[in-house]
PDB file of C-alpha atoms in Angstrom:
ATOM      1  CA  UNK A   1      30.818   7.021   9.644  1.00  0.00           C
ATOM      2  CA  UNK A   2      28.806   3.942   7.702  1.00  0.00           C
ATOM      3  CA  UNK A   3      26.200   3.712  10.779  1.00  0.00           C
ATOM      4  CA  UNK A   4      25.671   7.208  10.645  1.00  0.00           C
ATOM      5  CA  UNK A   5      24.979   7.157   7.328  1.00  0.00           C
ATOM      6  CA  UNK A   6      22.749   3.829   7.053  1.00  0.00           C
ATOM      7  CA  UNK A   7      20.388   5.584   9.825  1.00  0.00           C
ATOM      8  CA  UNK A   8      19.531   8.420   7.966  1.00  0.00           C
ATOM      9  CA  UNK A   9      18.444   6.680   5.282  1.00  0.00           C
ATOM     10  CA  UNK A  10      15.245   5.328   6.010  1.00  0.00           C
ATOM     11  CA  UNK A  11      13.850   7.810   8.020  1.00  0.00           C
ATOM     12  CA  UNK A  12      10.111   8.424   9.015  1.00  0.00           C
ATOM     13  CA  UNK A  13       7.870  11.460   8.921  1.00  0.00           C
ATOM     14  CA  UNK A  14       4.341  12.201   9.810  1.00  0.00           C
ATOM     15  CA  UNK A  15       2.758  13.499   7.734  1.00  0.00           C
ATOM     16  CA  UNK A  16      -0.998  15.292   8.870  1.00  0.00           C
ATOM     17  CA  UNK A  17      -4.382  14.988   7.601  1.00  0.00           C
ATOM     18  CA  UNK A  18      -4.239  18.076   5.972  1.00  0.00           C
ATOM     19  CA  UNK A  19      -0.801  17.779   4.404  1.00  0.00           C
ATOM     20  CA  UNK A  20      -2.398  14.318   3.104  1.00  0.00           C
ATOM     21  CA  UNK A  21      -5.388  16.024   1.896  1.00  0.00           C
ATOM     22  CA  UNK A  22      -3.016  18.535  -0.199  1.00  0.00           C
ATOM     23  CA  UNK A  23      -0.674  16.210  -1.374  1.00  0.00           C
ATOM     24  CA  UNK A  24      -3.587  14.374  -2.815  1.00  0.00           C
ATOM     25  CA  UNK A  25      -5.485  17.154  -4.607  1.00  0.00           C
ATOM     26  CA  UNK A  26      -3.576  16.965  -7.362  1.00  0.00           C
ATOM     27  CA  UNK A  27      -1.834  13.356  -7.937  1.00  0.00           C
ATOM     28  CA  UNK A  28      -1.261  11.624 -10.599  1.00  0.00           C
ATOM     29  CA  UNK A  29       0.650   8.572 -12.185  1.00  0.00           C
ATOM     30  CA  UNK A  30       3.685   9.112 -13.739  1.00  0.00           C
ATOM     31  CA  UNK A  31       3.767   6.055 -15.479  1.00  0.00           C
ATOM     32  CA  UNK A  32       0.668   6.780 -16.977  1.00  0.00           C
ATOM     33  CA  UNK A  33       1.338   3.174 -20.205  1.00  0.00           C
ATOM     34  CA  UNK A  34      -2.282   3.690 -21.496  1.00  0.00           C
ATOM     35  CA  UNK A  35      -4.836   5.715 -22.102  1.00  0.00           C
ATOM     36  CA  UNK A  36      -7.728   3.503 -21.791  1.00  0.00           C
ATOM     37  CA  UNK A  37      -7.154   3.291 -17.872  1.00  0.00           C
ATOM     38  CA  UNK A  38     -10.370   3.811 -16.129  1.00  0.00           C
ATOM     39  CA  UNK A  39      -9.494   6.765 -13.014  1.00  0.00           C
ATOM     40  CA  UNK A  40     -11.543   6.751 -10.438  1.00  0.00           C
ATOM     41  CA  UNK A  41     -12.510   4.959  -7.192  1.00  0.00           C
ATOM     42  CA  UNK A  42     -12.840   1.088  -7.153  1.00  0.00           C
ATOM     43  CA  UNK A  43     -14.572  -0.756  -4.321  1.00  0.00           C
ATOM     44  CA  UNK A  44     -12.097  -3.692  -3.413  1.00  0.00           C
ATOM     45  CA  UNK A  45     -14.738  -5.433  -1.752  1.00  0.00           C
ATOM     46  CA  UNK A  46     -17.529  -5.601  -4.369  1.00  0.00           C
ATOM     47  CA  UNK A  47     -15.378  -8.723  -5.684  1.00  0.00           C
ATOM     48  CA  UNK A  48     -15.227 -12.263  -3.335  1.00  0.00           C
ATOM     49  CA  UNK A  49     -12.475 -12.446  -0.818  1.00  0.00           C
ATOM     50  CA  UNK A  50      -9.533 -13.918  -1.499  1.00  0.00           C
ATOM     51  CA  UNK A  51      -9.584 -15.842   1.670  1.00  0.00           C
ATOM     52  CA  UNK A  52     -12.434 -16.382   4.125  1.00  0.00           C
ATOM     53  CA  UNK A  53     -12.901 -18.158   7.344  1.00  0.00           C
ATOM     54  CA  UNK A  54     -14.083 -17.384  11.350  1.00  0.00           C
ATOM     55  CA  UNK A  55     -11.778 -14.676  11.931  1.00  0.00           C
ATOM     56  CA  UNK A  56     -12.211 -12.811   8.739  1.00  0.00           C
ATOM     57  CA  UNK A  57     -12.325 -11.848   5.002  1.00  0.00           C
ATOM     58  CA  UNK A  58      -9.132 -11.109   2.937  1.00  0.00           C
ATOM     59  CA  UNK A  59      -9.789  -8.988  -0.165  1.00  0.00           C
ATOM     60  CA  UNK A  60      -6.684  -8.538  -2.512  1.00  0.00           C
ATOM     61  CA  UNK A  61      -6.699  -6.683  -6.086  1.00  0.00           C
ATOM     62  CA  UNK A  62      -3.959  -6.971  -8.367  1.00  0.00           C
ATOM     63  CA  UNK A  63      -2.595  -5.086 -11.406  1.00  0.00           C
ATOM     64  CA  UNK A  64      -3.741  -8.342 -13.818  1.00  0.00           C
ATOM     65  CA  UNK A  65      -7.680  -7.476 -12.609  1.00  0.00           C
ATOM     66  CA  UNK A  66      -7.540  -3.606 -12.548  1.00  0.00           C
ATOM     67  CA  UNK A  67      -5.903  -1.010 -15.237  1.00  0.00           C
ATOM     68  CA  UNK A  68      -5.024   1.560 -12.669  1.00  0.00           C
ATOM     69  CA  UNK A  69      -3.383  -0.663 -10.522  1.00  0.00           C
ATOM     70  CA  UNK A  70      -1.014  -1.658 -13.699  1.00  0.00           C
ATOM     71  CA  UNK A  71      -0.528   1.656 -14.620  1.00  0.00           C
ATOM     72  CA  UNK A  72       1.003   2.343 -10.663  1.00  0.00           C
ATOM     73  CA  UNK A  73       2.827  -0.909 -10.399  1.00  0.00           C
ATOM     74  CA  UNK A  74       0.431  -1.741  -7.213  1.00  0.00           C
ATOM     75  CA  UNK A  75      -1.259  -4.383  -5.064  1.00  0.00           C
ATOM     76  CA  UNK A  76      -3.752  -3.173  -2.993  1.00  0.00           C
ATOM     77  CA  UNK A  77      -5.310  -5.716  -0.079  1.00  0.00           C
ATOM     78  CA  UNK A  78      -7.860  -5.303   3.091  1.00  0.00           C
ATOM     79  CA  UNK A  79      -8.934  -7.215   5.791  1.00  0.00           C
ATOM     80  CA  UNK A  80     -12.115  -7.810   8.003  1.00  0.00           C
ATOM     81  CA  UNK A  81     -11.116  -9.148  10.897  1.00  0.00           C
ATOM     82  CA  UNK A  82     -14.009 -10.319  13.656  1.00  0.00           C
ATOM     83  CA  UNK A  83     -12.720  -9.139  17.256  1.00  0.00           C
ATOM     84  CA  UNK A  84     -10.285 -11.305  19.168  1.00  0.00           C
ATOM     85  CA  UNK A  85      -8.204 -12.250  15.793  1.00  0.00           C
ATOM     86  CA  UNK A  86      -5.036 -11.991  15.015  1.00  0.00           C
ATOM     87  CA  UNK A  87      -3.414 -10.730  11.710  1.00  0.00           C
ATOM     88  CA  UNK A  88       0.124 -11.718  11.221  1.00  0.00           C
ATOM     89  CA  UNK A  89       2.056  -9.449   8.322  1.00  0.00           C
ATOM     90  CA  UNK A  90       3.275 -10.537   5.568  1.00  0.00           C
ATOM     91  CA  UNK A  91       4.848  -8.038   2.832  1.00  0.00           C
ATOM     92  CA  UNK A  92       7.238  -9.043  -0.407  1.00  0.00           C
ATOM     93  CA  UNK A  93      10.856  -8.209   0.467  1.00  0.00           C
ATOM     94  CA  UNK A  94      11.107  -7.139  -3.455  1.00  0.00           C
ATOM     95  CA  UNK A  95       8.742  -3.800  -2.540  1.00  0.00           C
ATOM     96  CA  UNK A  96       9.811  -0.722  -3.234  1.00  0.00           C
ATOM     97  CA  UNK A  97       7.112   0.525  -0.532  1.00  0.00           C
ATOM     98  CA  UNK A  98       5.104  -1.142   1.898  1.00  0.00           C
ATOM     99  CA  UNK A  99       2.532   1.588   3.241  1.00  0.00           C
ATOM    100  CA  UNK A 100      -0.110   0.698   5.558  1.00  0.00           C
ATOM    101  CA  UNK A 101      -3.605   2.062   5.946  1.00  0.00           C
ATOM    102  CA  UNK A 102      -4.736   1.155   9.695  1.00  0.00           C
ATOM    103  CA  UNK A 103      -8.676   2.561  10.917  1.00  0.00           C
ATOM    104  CA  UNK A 104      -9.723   2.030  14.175  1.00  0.00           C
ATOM    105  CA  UNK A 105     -13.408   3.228  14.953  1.00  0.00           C
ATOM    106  CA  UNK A 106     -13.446   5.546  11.452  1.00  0.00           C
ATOM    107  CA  UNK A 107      -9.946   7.095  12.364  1.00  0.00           C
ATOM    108  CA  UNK A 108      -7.123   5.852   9.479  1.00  0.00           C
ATOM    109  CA  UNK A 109      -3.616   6.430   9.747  1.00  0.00           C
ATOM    110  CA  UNK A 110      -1.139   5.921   7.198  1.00  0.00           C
ATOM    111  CA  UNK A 111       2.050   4.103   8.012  1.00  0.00           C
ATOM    112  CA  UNK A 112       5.292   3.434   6.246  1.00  0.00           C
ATOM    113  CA  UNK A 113       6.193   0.013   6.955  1.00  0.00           C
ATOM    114  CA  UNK A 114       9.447  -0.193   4.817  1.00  0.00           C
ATOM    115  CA  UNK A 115      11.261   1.799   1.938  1.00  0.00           C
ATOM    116  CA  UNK A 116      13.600   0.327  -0.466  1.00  0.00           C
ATOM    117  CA  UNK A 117      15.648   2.251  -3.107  1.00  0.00           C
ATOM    118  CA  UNK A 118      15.128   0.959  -6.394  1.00  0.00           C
ATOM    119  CA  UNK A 119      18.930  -0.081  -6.687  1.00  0.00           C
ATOM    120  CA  UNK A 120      19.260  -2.041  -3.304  1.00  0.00           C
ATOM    121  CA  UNK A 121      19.653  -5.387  -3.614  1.00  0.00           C
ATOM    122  CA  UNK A 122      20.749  -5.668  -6.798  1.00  0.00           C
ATOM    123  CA  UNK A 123      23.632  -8.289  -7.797  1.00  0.00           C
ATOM    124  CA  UNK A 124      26.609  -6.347  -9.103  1.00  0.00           C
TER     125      UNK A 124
END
């Protein structure tokens, strides 16, 4: 059955701290284009917002203004938001990924927001 099928394939998992942790230890691109990429942390908010007003500050780095973001193909973003605002999301529909990072009073959780295979989407 089709509907059987289509709801298996974008299924969920959480995934723990520790398994997080692990995972982590040893990562690494593999689409590693250069070696001249600087590794390492990067503070995303030593540069200016990208938009600022009451409610907030929206940082955003993209591959064009950091090497290791080229090398992974990735946008990274955060936002400040003073209490009592409202974020709406907004994601490309193009992503192969959308994964969210949400902390709440020093906790962060990881969510998977959407997952698109690489061949979906594509005009025959």
């Amino acid at each position: 059955d089709r509907r059987q099928e289509l709801s298996n394939e974008n299924v969920l998992v959480k995934v723990s701290r520790r398994q997080l942790e692990e995972l982590s230890k040893n990562a690494k691109s593999s689409s590693r284009r250069s070696v001249s990429s600087e590794s390492g942390p990067f503070n995303l908010r030593s540069e200016d917002p990208l938009y600022s007003n009451n409610s907030g500050k929206f940082f955003e780095l993209t591959p064009e203004k950091n090497q290791q973001l080229q090398d992974l193909d990735l946008f990274v973003n955060s936002v400040d938001l003073k209490e009592g605002s409202l974020l709406l999301p907004n994601y490309n529909s193009r992503a192969l990924l959308v994964l969210v990072l949400v902390v709440n009073e020093g906790k962060g959780d990881f969510e998977l927001v959407g997952q698109r295979n690489e061949n979906q989407g594509k005009e025959n």
